[in-house]
Amino acid sequence: MKQIFKNLYAFDDKLISKKPIYVEDGIIVDEFEKDDETEIIDCDNLAVLPAFTDLHVHFRDPGFTYKEDLKTGSLAAIKGGYTSLLLMGNTNPPVSSPEVYEDIIKRSKDLDLIDIEQVYTITENLAGKSLSHLDTMPKSVKFISDDGRGVNDDNIMYEAIIKAKELGVKMALHEEVAKVSAKDYEIAEDAMTLRDCYYAYKLDYPLHFCHVSTKGAMTAIKYFKDLGAPITCEVTPHHLYFSDKKREEMKVNPPIRKEVDRQFLIEMIKEGYVDAISTDHAPHTKEEKEKGAPGFIGIETAFSTCYEVLVESGIISLNQLIRIMSTRPAEILGLNKGRIKKGYEADFVLIDLDQSYIYREDEIRSKSKNSLMIDKKLDGRIKRVYKKGRLKYEDNR
């Protein structure tokens, strides 16, 4: 199948172009002569970006599908411009066995909506004690993670890195010293981040730090990156958008931090130390949120939120935002996506950067409605999403 995407403004981490994009069998190619079977796609003068990749998502499937499931989560992701993501493993049962892992992968492929990578747990059943389950881990696993909790035992963490190096998988880390977090969650995040940055540096192992939220943790990451440690990190839209003025009203782990932390995260984005913006999309029911369940959905509004905070404010360019929402996350996940360049998959998100909209609860595709952005005015409405040249989402408003 040959396609020509025309009448557009194309952006990736480096590109700004009005040239048509040529696609053959879902892959971006050089210019070709159109024939009678070539599909011409008019992009209506919209901005065309490489679709986004999210390195930190909870779809609650299996075990908590009353909150979200693979289908509703995938539909929400597409609406938000995402065609690929990494699912966390704190499900019920946890993703600690080949059976659970392979079931999720099979069902996600059968849906044929987005590309899903599934983490395997670092410790068996997230208990923080045993690594024996890694001996039977499927070879297709790319990341292991105990997200939802930190690996508190120093020796277990050391042994996990040695094991992961042998198996050729990366590790995504939730940084929280459990016995400290109830007293001082800032120190709890900072202390474990410092430990694991040092492990990554000394053991030359690629660690990815999830939802970094404090100045202290990001300072450690910056320091060890400058030393050459093979580490990457992500921040969330809600830690960029909100700060301590409202943090008591918003239950999330890690918590909404002080304004000094928020500003430091933004500065580190500007300086290039942040590799990805990840949503930590965390569906809950209304009743669970009223009882203090931590986390929010955010995958449908992530682009608009970050576009406002970072691009419209003049802090970074749209190209730089694409770098941390598309290009680098895809590289970290080992995907052939994230750039509008020959040889890359034709995963595109078409956005009207000038269109403002109110995010209404009745428009949410997620099964849960626990969003911080409901009834807020947002800019940059996503109009269409293509995966390998196939239209997966269209907004006609």
Coordinates of C-alpha atoms in Angstrom, one line a residue:
M1 CA 0.0 0.0 0.0
K2 CA 1.4 3.4 -1.0
Q3 CA 0.3 6.6 0.7
I4 CA 1.2 10.3 0.4
F5 CA 0.4 12.6 3.3
K6 CA 0.2 16.1 2.0
N7 CA -0.9 19.6 3.0
L8 CA 0.9 19.5 6.4
Y9 CA 3.4 20.9 8.7
A10 CA 5.7 18.1 9.8
F11 CA 7.7 18.2 13.0
D12 CA 9.9 15.7 14.8
D13 CA 12.9 16.2 17.2
K14 CA 14.8 18.0 14.4
L15 CA 12.5 18.4 11.4
I16 CA 10.3 21.3 10.4
S17 CA 8.9 20.7 6.9
K18 CA 5.9 21.3 4.6
K19 CA 7.0 18.5 2.2
P20 CA 4.7 15.6 1.7
I21 CA 5.5 12.4 3.5
Y22 CA 5.7 9.2 1.4
V23 CA 4.7 5.9 3.0
E24 CA 4.8 2.3 1.7
D25 CA 3.5 -0.6 3.6
G26 CA 3.5 1.4 6.8
I27 CA 7.1 2.6 6.5
I28 CA 8.3 6.1 5.6
V29 CA 10.1 6.0 2.2
D30 CA 11.7 8.3 -0.3
E31 CA 9.5 10.1 -2.8
F32 CA 7.9 7.9 -5.4
E33 CA 5.7 8.4 -8.5
K34 CA 2.0 8.0 -7.5
D35 CA -0.2 5.6 -9.4
D36 CA -3.9 4.8 -9.5
E37 CA -3.7 2.8 -6.2
T38 CA -1.8 5.4 -4.2
E39 CA -3.8 6.8 -1.3
I40 CA -3.6 10.6 -1.0
I41 CA -4.2 11.8 2.5
D42 CA -5.0 15.5 3.0
C43 CA -3.7 16.6 6.4
D44 CA -5.7 19.8 6.4
N45 CA -2.8 22.0 7.3
L46 CA -2.4 20.3 10.6
A47 CA 0.8 19.7 12.5
V48 CA 2.0 16.1 11.8
L49 CA 4.2 14.7 14.7
P50 CA 5.6 11.2 15.2
A51 CA 3.1 9.5 17.5
F52 CA 4.0 9.4 21.2
T53 CA 5.4 6.6 23.3
D54 CA 4.6 6.2 27.0
L55 CA 7.1 4.4 29.2
H56 CA 4.9 4.2 32.3
V57 CA 1.3 3.1 32.1
H58 CA -1.2 1.1 34.2
F59 CA -4.1 -0.6 32.4
R60 CA -5.1 -2.7 35.5
D61 CA -5.4 -5.9 33.5
P62 CA -5.6 -8.6 34.8
G63 CA -7.3 -8.3 38.1
F64 CA -8.6 -4.8 38.3
T65 CA -10.5 -4.5 35.1
Y66 CA -13.3 -2.6 36.7
K67 CA -10.9 0.4 36.6
E68 CA -9.4 -0.2 33.1
D69 CA -8.6 -3.0 30.7
L70 CA -6.4 -3.5 27.7
K71 CA -9.1 -2.3 25.3
T72 CA -10.3 0.8 27.1
G73 CA -6.8 1.8 28.0
S74 CA -5.6 1.4 24.4
L75 CA -8.5 3.5 23.1
A76 CA -7.6 6.2 25.6
A77 CA -4.0 6.0 24.5
I78 CA -4.8 6.4 20.9
K79 CA -7.0 9.5 21.7
G80 CA -4.0 11.0 23.4
G81 CA -1.7 10.4 20.4
Y82 CA 0.1 7.3 21.7
T83 CA 0.7 4.2 19.5
S84 CA 3.1 2.4 21.8
L85 CA 3.7 2.1 25.5
L86 CA 5.1 0.1 28.4
L87 CA 2.7 -1.5 30.9
M88 CA 3.6 -1.8 34.5
G89 CA 3.2 -5.2 36.2
N90 CA 1.4 -4.5 39.5
T91 CA -1.7 -6.4 38.4
N92 CA -3.5 -9.3 40.1
P93 CA -1.8 -11.6 39.7
P94 CA 1.4 -9.6 39.2
V95 CA 3.3 -10.2 35.9
S96 CA 5.8 -12.7 37.5
S97 CA 5.0 -15.7 35.3
P98 CA 5.2 -16.5 31.6
E99 CA 1.5 -17.3 31.6
V100 CA 0.4 -13.9 32.8
Y101 CA 2.9 -12.1 30.6
E102 CA 2.1 -14.0 27.4
D103 CA -1.7 -13.6 28.0
I104 CA -1.4 -9.8 28.1
I105 CA 0.8 -9.7 25.0
K106 CA -1.5 -12.0 23.0
R107 CA -4.7 -10.1 23.9
S108 CA -3.1 -6.8 23.1
K109 CA -2.0 -8.0 19.7
D110 CA -5.5 -9.4 19.0
L111 CA -6.9 -6.0 19.7
D112 CA -4.7 -4.5 17.0
L113 CA -5.0 -1.0 18.4
I114 CA -1.5 0.0 19.7
D115 CA 1.9 -1.6 20.3
I116 CA 2.2 -2.8 23.9
E117 CA 5.3 -3.9 25.7
Q118 CA 4.8 -5.5 29.1
V119 CA 7.2 -5.3 32.0
Y120 CA 8.1 -8.4 34.1
T121 CA 8.4 -7.9 37.9
I122 CA 11.9 -7.5 39.3
T123 CA 11.1 -9.5 42.4
E124 CA 8.6 -12.4 42.4
N125 CA 5.1 -11.2 43.0
L126 CA 6.5 -7.7 44.0
A127 CA 7.5 -9.2 47.4
G128 CA 11.0 -7.8 47.3
K129 CA 12.6 -11.1 48.2
S130 CA 13.1 -13.6 45.4
L131 CA 14.5 -13.3 41.9
S132 CA 14.0 -17.0 40.9
H133 CA 11.1 -16.3 38.7
L134 CA 13.4 -14.4 36.3
D135 CA 14.9 -17.8 35.3
T136 CA 11.8 -18.6 33.3
M137 CA 11.1 -15.0 32.0
P138 CA 10.2 -14.9 28.3
K139 CA 13.0 -13.8 26.0
S140 CA 10.7 -11.0 24.5
V141 CA 10.7 -9.1 27.8
K142 CA 12.5 -5.7 27.4
F143 CA 12.0 -4.2 30.9
I144 CA 11.6 -5.4 34.5
S145 CA 10.0 -3.3 37.2
D146 CA 8.5 -3.4 40.6
D147 CA 6.7 -0.2 40.0
G148 CA 4.4 0.7 42.8
R149 CA 7.2 0.1 45.3
G150 CA 10.9 0.3 45.5
V151 CA 13.4 -2.6 45.8
N152 CA 14.3 -1.8 49.4
D153 CA 16.8 -4.6 50.1
D154 CA 20.2 -3.3 48.9
N155 CA 21.5 -6.8 48.2
I156 CA 18.4 -7.9 46.3
M157 CA 18.8 -4.8 44.1
Y158 CA 22.4 -5.5 43.5
E159 CA 21.7 -9.2 42.6
A160 CA 18.8 -8.0 40.4
I161 CA 21.1 -5.8 38.3
I162 CA 23.6 -8.7 37.9
K163 CA 20.8 -11.0 36.8
A164 CA 19.3 -8.4 34.5
K165 CA 22.7 -7.9 32.8
E166 CA 23.0 -11.6 32.2
L167 CA 19.5 -11.7 30.7
G168 CA 19.9 -8.6 28.6
V169 CA 16.9 -6.6 30.0
K170 CA 16.6 -3.1 31.3
M171 CA 15.1 -2.0 34.6
A172 CA 12.5 0.7 35.3
L173 CA 12.5 1.9 38.9
H174 CA 10.0 3.3 41.4
E175 CA 12.3 5.0 43.9
E176 CA 10.9 5.0 47.5
V177 CA 12.5 3.8 50.8
A178 CA 9.4 2.2 52.3
K179 CA 10.1 2.8 55.9
V180 CA 11.0 6.4 55.3
S181 CA 8.2 7.5 52.9
A182 CA 5.5 7.8 55.5
K183 CA 7.7 10.2 57.5
D184 CA 9.4 12.0 54.6
Y185 CA 8.6 11.0 51.0
E186 CA 11.1 13.5 49.6
I187 CA 14.0 11.9 51.4
A188 CA 12.6 8.5 50.6
E189 CA 12.8 9.2 46.8
D190 CA 16.1 11.0 47.0
A191 CA 17.9 8.3 49.0
M192 CA 16.9 5.4 46.8
T193 CA 17.6 7.3 43.6
L194 CA 21.1 8.1 44.9
R195 CA 21.8 4.4 45.7
D196 CA 20.6 3.2 42.3
C197 CA 22.4 5.9 40.3
Y198 CA 25.6 4.7 42.0
Y199 CA 24.8 1.0 41.2
A200 CA 24.2 2.0 37.5
Y201 CA 27.5 3.8 37.4
K202 CA 29.6 1.2 39.1
L203 CA 28.0 -1.8 37.4
D204 CA 27.6 -0.1 34.0
Y205 CA 24.0 -1.1 33.8
P206 CA 21.1 0.9 32.1
L207 CA 18.6 1.9 34.8
H208 CA 15.5 4.0 34.0
F209 CA 14.1 6.2 36.8
C210 CA 10.3 6.4 36.8
H211 CA 8.3 9.6 37.7
V212 CA 11.2 11.6 39.1
S213 CA 9.6 14.3 41.2
T214 CA 12.2 16.0 43.5
K215 CA 15.1 18.4 43.0
G216 CA 17.3 16.0 45.0
A217 CA 16.5 12.9 42.9
M218 CA 17.0 14.8 39.7
T219 CA 20.3 16.4 40.9
A220 CA 21.6 12.8 41.6
I221 CA 20.5 11.8 38.1
K222 CA 22.2 14.8 36.5
Y223 CA 25.4 14.2 38.5
F224 CA 25.7 10.5 37.5
K225 CA 24.7 11.2 33.9
D226 CA 27.6 13.7 33.7
L227 CA 29.9 11.0 35.0
G228 CA 28.7 8.8 32.1
A229 CA 26.4 6.4 34.0
P230 CA 24.0 4.7 31.5
I231 CA 20.8 6.0 33.1
T232 CA 17.6 7.5 31.7
C233 CA 14.7 9.2 33.5
E234 CA 11.1 10.3 33.0
V235 CA 8.9 13.0 34.6
T236 CA 5.1 13.1 34.6
P237 CA 2.8 15.8 33.2
H238 CA 1.2 16.3 36.6
H239 CA 4.5 17.0 38.3
L240 CA 5.2 19.6 35.7
Y241 CA 1.7 21.2 35.8
F242 CA 1.0 21.3 39.6
S243 CA 3.0 22.2 42.7
D244 CA 2.5 22.5 46.4
K245 CA -0.2 25.1 46.2
K246 CA -2.8 22.3 45.7
R247 CA -0.8 19.2 46.6
E248 CA -2.9 18.3 49.7
E249 CA -5.9 17.9 47.4
M250 CA -4.2 15.6 45.0
K251 CA -3.2 12.1 46.2
V252 CA -0.5 10.6 44.0
N253 CA 2.8 8.7 44.5
P254 CA 5.2 10.3 44.4
P255 CA 3.3 13.3 45.7
I256 CA 2.8 16.6 44.0
R257 CA 6.0 18.4 45.1
K258 CA 7.0 22.0 46.0
E259 CA 7.3 24.7 43.4
V260 CA 11.1 24.6 43.7
D261 CA 11.0 20.9 42.6
R262 CA 8.6 21.6 39.7
Q263 CA 10.8 24.4 38.5
F264 CA 13.9 22.3 38.7
L265 CA 12.3 19.5 36.7
I266 CA 11.5 22.0 34.0
E267 CA 15.0 23.4 34.0
M268 CA 16.4 19.8 33.6
I269 CA 14.1 19.4 30.6
K270 CA 15.4 22.6 29.1
E271 CA 19.0 21.4 29.7
G272 CA 18.3 18.0 28.1
Y273 CA 18.7 15.8 31.2
V274 CA 15.1 14.4 31.0
D275 CA 14.7 11.6 28.5
A276 CA 10.9 11.1 28.6
I277 CA 7.6 12.5 29.7
S278 CA 5.6 9.5 30.9
T279 CA 2.0 9.7 32.1
D280 CA 1.9 7.2 34.9
H281 CA -1.7 6.7 33.8
A282 CA -3.3 5.3 36.9
P283 CA -7.1 4.6 36.7
H284 CA -9.2 4.4 39.8
T285 CA -12.9 4.5 40.6
K286 CA -14.5 7.6 42.2
E287 CA -15.0 5.6 45.4
E288 CA -11.3 4.6 45.5
K289 CA -10.2 8.2 45.0
E290 CA -12.5 9.4 47.8
K291 CA -10.7 6.8 50.1
G292 CA -7.3 8.2 49.1
A293 CA -6.1 5.9 46.3
P294 CA -3.0 7.4 44.7
G295 CA -2.8 8.4 41.0
F296 CA -4.7 9.9 38.1
I297 CA -5.4 9.1 34.5
G298 CA -3.6 11.4 32.1
I299 CA -2.8 9.7 28.8
E300 CA -5.5 11.6 26.9
T301 CA -4.4 15.0 27.9
A302 CA -0.6 14.6 28.2
F303 CA 0.3 16.4 25.0
S304 CA -1.9 19.5 25.7
T305 CA -0.7 19.7 29.3
C306 CA 3.0 19.6 28.4
Y307 CA 2.5 21.8 25.3
E308 CA 1.0 24.5 27.6
V309 CA 3.7 24.2 30.4
L310 CA 6.7 23.9 28.2
V311 CA 6.1 25.1 24.6
E312 CA 3.5 27.9 24.9
S313 CA 5.5 29.3 27.8
G314 CA 8.6 29.6 25.6
I315 CA 10.7 27.2 27.7
I316 CA 11.4 24.7 24.9
S317 CA 10.5 24.3 21.3
L318 CA 7.9 21.9 19.8
N319 CA 10.8 19.9 18.4
Q320 CA 12.3 19.5 21.9
L321 CA 8.9 18.4 23.3
I322 CA 8.7 15.7 20.6
R323 CA 12.1 14.5 21.6
I324 CA 10.9 13.6 25.1
M325 CA 7.4 12.4 24.1
S326 CA 8.3 10.5 20.9
T327 CA 11.9 10.2 19.9
R328 CA 13.7 9.3 23.1
P329 CA 11.0 7.1 24.6
A330 CA 10.8 5.1 21.4
E331 CA 14.6 4.7 21.5
I332 CA 14.6 3.6 25.1
L333 CA 11.9 1.0 24.3
G334 CA 13.8 -0.2 21.2
L335 CA 11.1 0.8 18.7
N336 CA 11.5 1.9 15.1
K337 CA 9.4 5.0 15.7
G338 CA 9.7 8.6 16.9
R339 CA 11.0 10.3 13.8
I340 CA 9.5 11.4 10.5
K341 CA 12.4 9.9 8.5
K342 CA 13.0 7.3 5.9
G343 CA 12.9 3.8 7.4
Y344 CA 10.8 4.7 10.4
E345 CA 7.2 3.4 11.0
A346 CA 4.5 5.8 9.8
D347 CA 3.0 6.4 13.2
F348 CA 1.7 9.9 13.1
V349 CA -0.4 12.2 15.3
L350 CA -2.2 15.1 13.6
I351 CA -2.8 18.1 15.9
D352 CA -4.5 21.4 15.5
L353 CA -2.1 23.5 17.6
D354 CA -4.4 26.5 17.4
Q355 CA -7.6 24.7 18.6
S356 CA -8.5 25.1 22.3
Y357 CA -11.0 22.7 23.9
I358 CA -12.5 21.9 27.2
Y359 CA -11.7 18.4 28.5
R360 CA -15.2 17.0 29.3
E361 CA -15.8 14.0 31.4
D362 CA -18.3 12.5 28.9
E363 CA -15.5 12.5 26.3
I364 CA -13.1 10.4 28.3
R365 CA -12.3 7.1 26.7
S366 CA -10.7 5.6 29.8
K367 CA -13.0 3.4 31.9
S368 CA -12.0 5.6 34.9
K369 CA -12.6 9.4 35.1
N370 CA -10.1 10.4 37.8
S371 CA -8.5 13.1 35.8
L372 CA -7.0 16.4 37.1
M373 CA -7.8 18.1 33.9
I374 CA -11.6 17.8 33.7
D375 CA -13.3 21.0 32.7
K376 CA -10.0 22.7 32.1
K377 CA -9.3 24.7 28.9
L378 CA -6.5 23.0 26.9
D379 CA -4.7 23.8 23.7
G380 CA -3.6 21.5 20.9
R381 CA -6.5 19.2 20.0
I382 CA -5.5 15.8 18.5
K383 CA -7.5 15.3 15.3
R384 CA -6.2 12.1 13.9
V385 CA -3.8 9.3 14.8
Y386 CA -2.2 6.8 12.3
K387 CA -0.4 3.6 13.1
K388 CA 1.8 2.3 10.3
G389 CA -0.3 4.4 7.9
R390 CA -3.6 3.1 9.2
L391 CA -6.1 5.6 10.7
K392 CA -6.8 4.6 14.3
Y393 CA -8.5 7.7 15.6
E394 CA -10.3 10.7 14.2
D395 CA -11.9 13.6 16.0
N396 CA -14.4 15.6 14.0
R397 CA -15.1 18.4 16.5

